[in-house]
Amino acid sequence: MYSAEQIQDLIEAALPDAQVRVEGDDGQHFAALVVSPQFEGKSRIEQHRMVYAALGDRMGGEIHALSLRTATPD
Amino acid sequence: MSTEALEVIRKEVAENPIIIYMKGTPDFPQCGFSARAIEALKACGVGFAAVNVFEDEEVYRQGVKLFSNWPTIPQLYVKGELVGGSDIIMDLYQSGELQEMLQNAAQAA
């Protein structure tokens, strides 16, 4: 079981300059908003991949569902 | 996971200009994310291929995740390229880009 805070920590560790907000309290379904200057010039696919990479094998496994929104600061 | 599984997927993606891998079928999606994605696709009014990953778990369940290094289902492919999962599909739908992308792909086919 994961908490929203743990997921937030994992994303922040991988993308230290990102602003991250994760919600969800059932241990399996989460929604995340990740805003990072590193997303500049990258496609949505690449942006989502960067966040998924931070979560590794947990994604689709222990973390059943993560609704993900990515953006660049502006 | 065999290389045959990846070959099956490679062929399907190459042969179908619009194809979605989902949990369940377009009429009976078995996951909220797949349900949302399929509603957006249907609303675009073009034909598309849909593969239920539960139909052959051996091939698809891990296969589609490895195929594009994308950890979740659904996955939409247009003209052989991964467009994204349900969040990206919904974003593109709301901005009108999905309709345009799918209509172009359908016409080119």
PDB file of C-alpha atoms in Angstrom:
ATOM      1  CA  MET A   1       0.000   0.000   0.000  1.00  0.00           C
ATOM      2  CA  TYR A   2       1.242   3.440  -0.898  1.00  0.00           C
ATOM      3  CA  SER A   3       0.210   6.784   0.424  1.00  0.00           C
ATOM      4  CA  ALA A   4      -0.098   9.950  -1.628  1.00  0.00           C
ATOM      5  CA  GLU A   5       2.859  11.339   0.335  1.00  0.00           C
ATOM      6  CA  GLN A   6       5.092   8.396  -0.616  1.00  0.00           C
ATOM      7  CA  ILE A   7       4.278   8.808  -4.275  1.00  0.00           C
ATOM      8  CA  GLN A   8       4.899  12.522  -4.020  1.00  0.00           C
ATOM      9  CA  ASP A   9       8.310  11.822  -2.417  1.00  0.00           C
ATOM     10  CA  LEU A  10       9.267   9.401  -5.205  1.00  0.00           C
ATOM     11  CA  ILE A  11       8.377  11.900  -7.917  1.00  0.00           C
ATOM     12  CA  GLU A  12      10.137  14.754  -6.125  1.00  0.00           C
ATOM     13  CA  ALA A  13      13.266  12.638  -5.685  1.00  0.00           C
ATOM     14  CA  ALA A  14      13.421  11.966  -9.429  1.00  0.00           C
ATOM     15  CA  LEU A  15      12.434  15.495 -10.498  1.00  0.00           C
ATOM     16  CA  PRO A  16      13.855  17.739  -7.768  1.00  0.00           C
ATOM     17  CA  ASP A  17      12.813  20.971  -9.471  1.00  0.00           C
ATOM     18  CA  ALA A  18       9.203  19.884  -9.883  1.00  0.00           C
ATOM     19  CA  GLN A  19       6.175  21.057  -8.001  1.00  0.00           C
ATOM     20  CA  VAL A  20       4.221  17.913  -7.205  1.00  0.00           C
ATOM     21  CA  ARG A  21       0.780  17.398  -5.787  1.00  0.00           C
ATOM     22  CA  VAL A  22      -0.598  13.901  -5.271  1.00  0.00           C
ATOM     23  CA  GLU A  23      -4.066  13.054  -4.019  1.00  0.00           C
ATOM     24  CA  GLY A  24      -5.768   9.770  -3.219  1.00  0.00           C
ATOM     25  CA  ASP A  25      -6.412   7.976   0.043  1.00  0.00           C
ATOM     26  CA  ASP A  26      -7.423   4.405  -0.845  1.00  0.00           C
ATOM     27  CA  GLY A  27      -3.830   3.183  -1.309  1.00  0.00           C
ATOM     28  CA  GLN A  28      -4.287   2.264  -4.974  1.00  0.00           C
ATOM     29  CA  HIS A  29      -5.847   5.105  -6.947  1.00  0.00           C
ATOM     30  CA  PHE A  30      -4.088   8.437  -7.138  1.00  0.00           C
ATOM     31  CA  ALA A  31      -4.143  11.670  -9.057  1.00  0.00           C
ATOM     32  CA  ALA A  32      -0.950  13.627  -9.556  1.00  0.00           C
ATOM     33  CA  LEU A  33      -0.165  17.068 -10.905  1.00  0.00           C
ATOM     34  CA  VAL A  34       3.499  17.562 -11.770  1.00  0.00           C
ATOM     35  CA  VAL A  35       4.844  20.927 -12.903  1.00  0.00           C
ATOM     36  CA  SER A  36       8.486  21.036 -13.938  1.00  0.00           C
ATOM     37  CA  PRO A  37      10.719  23.205 -16.121  1.00  0.00           C
ATOM     38  CA  GLN A  38      12.298  19.923 -17.288  1.00  0.00           C
ATOM     39  CA  PHE A  39       9.130  19.254 -19.309  1.00  0.00           C
ATOM     40  CA  GLU A  40       9.886  22.232 -21.559  1.00  0.00           C
ATOM     41  CA  GLY A  41      10.007  21.196 -25.209  1.00  0.00           C
ATOM     42  CA  LYS A  42       8.956  17.614 -24.486  1.00  0.00           C
ATOM     43  CA  SER A  43       5.851  15.865 -25.785  1.00  0.00           C
ATOM     44  CA  ARG A  44       3.132  14.770 -23.380  1.00  0.00           C
ATOM     45  CA  ILE A  45       4.272  11.192 -23.860  1.00  0.00           C
ATOM     46  CA  GLU A  46       7.818  12.068 -22.827  1.00  0.00           C
ATOM     47  CA  GLN A  47       6.564  14.094 -19.854  1.00  0.00           C
ATOM     48  CA  HIS A  48       4.424  11.230 -18.598  1.00  0.00           C
ATOM     49  CA  ARG A  49       7.273   8.767 -19.177  1.00  0.00           C
ATOM     50  CA  MET A  50       9.541  10.868 -16.943  1.00  0.00           C
ATOM     51  CA  VAL A  51       7.028  10.657 -14.108  1.00  0.00           C
ATOM     52  CA  TYR A  52       6.386   6.952 -14.675  1.00  0.00           C
ATOM     53  CA  ALA A  53      10.151   6.377 -14.586  1.00  0.00           C
ATOM     54  CA  ALA A  54      10.240   7.868 -11.098  1.00  0.00           C
ATOM     55  CA  LEU A  55       7.756   5.233  -9.959  1.00  0.00           C
ATOM     56  CA  GLY A  56       9.423   2.294 -11.727  1.00  0.00           C
ATOM     57  CA  ASP A  57       7.828  -1.125 -11.352  1.00  0.00           C
ATOM     58  CA  ARG A  58       5.335   0.150  -8.813  1.00  0.00           C
ATOM     59  CA  MET A  59       3.319   1.656 -11.637  1.00  0.00           C
ATOM     60  CA  GLY A  60       0.664  -0.760 -12.850  1.00  0.00           C
ATOM     61  CA  GLY A  61       1.644  -3.045  -9.980  1.00  0.00           C
ATOM     62  CA  GLU A  62       1.260  -1.847  -6.410  1.00  0.00           C
ATOM     63  CA  ILE A  63       0.012   1.475  -7.701  1.00  0.00           C
ATOM     64  CA  HIS A  64      -3.048   0.392  -9.629  1.00  0.00           C
ATOM     65  CA  ALA A  65      -4.011   3.716 -11.090  1.00  0.00           C
ATOM     66  CA  LEU A  66      -2.436   7.119 -11.341  1.00  0.00           C
ATOM     67  CA  SER A  67      -4.243   9.869 -13.134  1.00  0.00           C
ATOM     68  CA  LEU A  68      -1.452  12.096 -14.326  1.00  0.00           C
ATOM     69  CA  ARG A  69      -1.300  15.707 -15.436  1.00  0.00           C
ATOM     70  CA  THR A  70       1.982  17.311 -16.405  1.00  0.00           C
ATOM     71  CA  ALA A  71       2.751  20.930 -17.190  1.00  0.00           C
ATOM     72  CA  THR A  72       5.555  23.441 -17.479  1.00  0.00           C
ATOM     73  CA  PRO A  73       5.579  26.467 -15.166  1.00  0.00           C
ATOM     74  CA  ASP A  74       4.346  29.638 -16.820  1.00  0.00           C
TER      75      ASP A  74
ATOM     76  CA  MET B   1       6.923 -12.707 -22.142  1.00  0.00           C
ATOM     77  CA  SER B   2       8.087 -13.900 -25.518  1.00  0.00           C
ATOM     78  CA  THR B   3       9.381 -11.999 -28.507  1.00  0.00           C
ATOM     79  CA  GLU B   4       6.380 -13.459 -30.363  1.00  0.00           C
ATOM     80  CA  ALA B   5       4.111 -11.362 -28.183  1.00  0.00           C
ATOM     81  CA  LEU B   6       5.947  -8.211 -29.196  1.00  0.00           C
ATOM     82  CA  GLU B   7       5.771  -9.308 -32.838  1.00  0.00           C
ATOM     83  CA  VAL B   8       1.984  -9.758 -32.600  1.00  0.00           C
ATOM     84  CA  ILE B   9       1.618  -6.247 -31.217  1.00  0.00           C
ATOM     85  CA  ARG B  10       4.042  -4.728 -33.723  1.00  0.00           C
ATOM     86  CA  LYS B  11       1.970  -6.192 -36.561  1.00  0.00           C
ATOM     87  CA  GLU B  12      -1.353  -4.992 -35.163  1.00  0.00           C
ATOM     88  CA  VAL B  13      -0.060  -1.481 -34.612  1.00  0.00           C
ATOM     89  CA  ALA B  14       1.402  -1.386 -38.132  1.00  0.00           C
ATOM     90  CA  GLU B  15      -1.779  -2.669 -39.782  1.00  0.00           C
ATOM     91  CA  ASN B  16      -4.327  -0.522 -37.953  1.00  0.00           C
ATOM     92  CA  PRO B  17      -4.095   3.267 -38.332  1.00  0.00           C
ATOM     93  CA  ILE B  18      -6.068   3.710 -35.101  1.00  0.00           C
ATOM     94  CA  ILE B  19      -5.838   1.006 -32.451  1.00  0.00           C
ATOM     95  CA  ILE B  20      -6.441   1.019 -28.737  1.00  0.00           C
ATOM     96  CA  TYR B  21      -5.350  -1.601 -26.220  1.00  0.00           C
ATOM     97  CA  MET B  22      -7.822  -1.583 -23.374  1.00  0.00           C
ATOM     98  CA  LYS B  23      -9.262  -3.550 -20.491  1.00  0.00           C
ATOM     99  CA  GLY B  24     -12.598  -4.928 -21.685  1.00  0.00           C
ATOM    100  CA  THR B  25     -14.328  -4.115 -24.955  1.00  0.00           C
ATOM    101  CA  PRO B  26     -15.643  -0.813 -26.365  1.00  0.00           C
ATOM    102  CA  ASP B  27     -19.151  -1.888 -25.320  1.00  0.00           C
ATOM    103  CA  PHE B  28     -18.080  -3.256 -21.949  1.00  0.00           C
ATOM    104  CA  PRO B  29     -14.948  -1.538 -20.681  1.00  0.00           C
ATOM    105  CA  GLN B  30     -13.690  -3.119 -17.463  1.00  0.00           C
ATOM    106  CA  CYS B  31     -11.757  -0.211 -16.033  1.00  0.00           C
ATOM    107  CA  GLY B  32     -12.598   3.461 -15.549  1.00  0.00           C
ATOM    108  CA  PHE B  33      -9.545   4.635 -17.472  1.00  0.00           C
ATOM    109  CA  SER B  34     -10.363   2.428 -20.469  1.00  0.00           C
ATOM    110  CA  ALA B  35     -14.011   3.552 -20.293  1.00  0.00           C
ATOM    111  CA  ARG B  36     -13.071   7.229 -20.472  1.00  0.00           C
ATOM    112  CA  ALA B  37     -10.610   6.685 -23.312  1.00  0.00           C
ATOM    113  CA  ILE B  38     -13.106   4.722 -25.376  1.00  0.00           C
ATOM    114  CA  GLU B  39     -15.846   7.331 -24.897  1.00  0.00           C
ATOM    115  CA  ALA B  40     -13.509   9.990 -26.287  1.00  0.00           C
ATOM    116  CA  LEU B  41     -12.630   7.782 -29.273  1.00  0.00           C
ATOM    117  CA  LYS B  42     -16.274   7.014 -30.022  1.00  0.00           C
ATOM    118  CA  ALA B  43     -17.121  10.714 -29.826  1.00  0.00           C
ATOM    119  CA  CYS B  44     -14.635  11.394 -32.637  1.00  0.00           C
ATOM    120  CA  GLY B  45     -16.846   9.451 -35.025  1.00  0.00           C
ATOM    121  CA  VAL B  46     -14.163   7.429 -36.801  1.00  0.00           C
ATOM    122  CA  GLY B  47     -13.615   3.699 -36.994  1.00  0.00           C
ATOM    123  CA  PHE B  48     -10.901   2.183 -34.830  1.00  0.00           C
ATOM    124  CA  ALA B  49      -9.558  -1.180 -33.781  1.00  0.00           C
ATOM    125  CA  ALA B  50      -9.757  -2.213 -30.145  1.00  0.00           C
ATOM    126  CA  VAL B  51      -7.913  -5.056 -28.430  1.00  0.00           C
ATOM    127  CA  ASN B  52      -9.081  -6.378 -25.080  1.00  0.00           C
ATOM    128  CA  VAL B  53      -5.886  -7.155 -23.174  1.00  0.00           C
ATOM    129  CA  PHE B  54      -7.761  -9.707 -21.062  1.00  0.00           C
ATOM    130  CA  GLU B  55      -8.404 -11.788 -24.187  1.00  0.00           C
ATOM    131  CA  ASP B  56      -4.861 -13.072 -24.207  1.00  0.00           C
ATOM    132  CA  GLU B  57      -3.123 -12.101 -21.008  1.00  0.00           C
ATOM    133  CA  GLU B  58       0.025 -13.939 -22.034  1.00  0.00           C
ATOM    134  CA  VAL B  59       0.499 -11.701 -25.050  1.00  0.00           C
ATOM    135  CA  TYR B  60      -0.971  -8.407 -23.995  1.00  0.00           C
ATOM    136  CA  ARG B  61      -0.937  -7.833 -20.281  1.00  0.00           C
ATOM    137  CA  GLN B  62       2.841  -7.355 -20.120  1.00  0.00           C
ATOM    138  CA  GLY B  63       3.413  -7.198 -23.871  1.00  0.00           C
ATOM    139  CA  VAL B  64       1.854  -3.816 -24.500  1.00  0.00           C
ATOM    140  CA  LYS B  65       3.666  -2.370 -21.509  1.00  0.00           C
ATOM    141  CA  LEU B  66       7.037  -3.543 -22.786  1.00  0.00           C
ATOM    142  CA  PHE B  67       6.277  -2.760 -26.406  1.00  0.00           C
ATOM    143  CA  SER B  68       6.266   0.984 -25.829  1.00  0.00           C
ATOM    144  CA  ASN B  69       7.855   1.207 -22.415  1.00  0.00           C
ATOM    145  CA  TRP B  70       4.555   2.565 -21.131  1.00  0.00           C
ATOM    146  CA  PRO B  71       3.371   1.074 -17.836  1.00  0.00           C
ATOM    147  CA  THR B  72      -0.395   1.437 -18.065  1.00  0.00           C
ATOM    148  CA  ILE B  73      -3.427   0.436 -20.100  1.00  0.00           C
ATOM    149  CA  PRO B  74      -5.248   1.836 -22.105  1.00  0.00           C
ATOM    150  CA  GLN B  75      -2.793   2.762 -24.855  1.00  0.00           C
ATOM    151  CA  LEU B  76      -3.801   4.469 -28.077  1.00  0.00           C
ATOM    152  CA  TYR B  77      -1.696   4.132 -31.229  1.00  0.00           C
ATOM    153  CA  VAL B  78      -2.265   6.313 -34.275  1.00  0.00           C
ATOM    154  CA  LYS B  79      -0.355   5.596 -37.496  1.00  0.00           C
ATOM    155  CA  GLY B  80       1.962   3.269 -35.650  1.00  0.00           C
ATOM    156  CA  GLU B  81       2.864   5.656 -32.857  1.00  0.00           C
ATOM    157  CA  LEU B  82       1.871   5.692 -29.221  1.00  0.00           C
ATOM    158  CA  VAL B  83      -0.309   8.712 -28.522  1.00  0.00           C
ATOM    159  CA  GLY B  84      -0.712   8.038 -24.827  1.00  0.00           C
ATOM    160  CA  GLY B  85      -2.914   6.734 -22.057  1.00  0.00           C
ATOM    161  CA  SER B  86      -6.301   7.944 -20.868  1.00  0.00           C
ATOM    162  CA  ASP B  87      -5.109  11.254 -19.404  1.00  0.00           C
ATOM    163  CA  ILE B  88      -3.408  12.303 -22.638  1.00  0.00           C
ATOM    164  CA  ILE B  89      -6.357  11.044 -24.706  1.00  0.00           C
ATOM    165  CA  MET B  90      -8.740  13.166 -22.634  1.00  0.00           C
ATOM    166  CA  ASP B  91      -6.496  16.240 -22.886  1.00  0.00           C
ATOM    167  CA  LEU B  92      -6.281  15.878 -26.662  1.00  0.00           C
ATOM    168  CA  TYR B  93     -10.012  15.319 -26.912  1.00  0.00           C
ATOM    169  CA  GLN B  94     -10.838  18.405 -24.894  1.00  0.00           C
ATOM    170  CA  SER B  95      -8.516  20.570 -26.974  1.00  0.00           C
ATOM    171  CA  GLY B  96      -9.953  19.210 -30.230  1.00  0.00           C
ATOM    172  CA  GLU B  97      -6.622  17.710 -31.327  1.00  0.00           C
ATOM    173  CA  LEU B  98      -7.793  14.116 -31.002  1.00  0.00           C
ATOM    174  CA  GLN B  99     -10.680  14.587 -33.454  1.00  0.00           C
ATOM    175  CA  GLU B 100      -8.296  16.089 -36.006  1.00  0.00           C
ATOM    176  CA  MET B 101      -5.609  13.444 -35.480  1.00  0.00           C
ATOM    177  CA  LEU B 102      -8.061  10.551 -35.823  1.00  0.00           C
ATOM    178  CA  GLN B 103      -9.844  11.993 -38.856  1.00  0.00           C
ATOM    179  CA  ASN B 104      -6.514  12.478 -40.617  1.00  0.00           C
ATOM    180  CA  ALA B 105      -5.459   8.938 -39.780  1.00  0.00           C
ATOM    181  CA  ALA B 106      -8.777   7.505 -40.966  1.00  0.00           C
ATOM    182  CA  GLN B 107      -8.592   9.402 -44.257  1.00  0.00           C
ATOM    183  CA  ALA B 108      -5.027   8.339 -44.936  1.00  0.00           C
ATOM    184  CA  ALA B 109      -5.931   4.682 -44.430  1.00  0.00           C
TER     185      ALA B 109
END
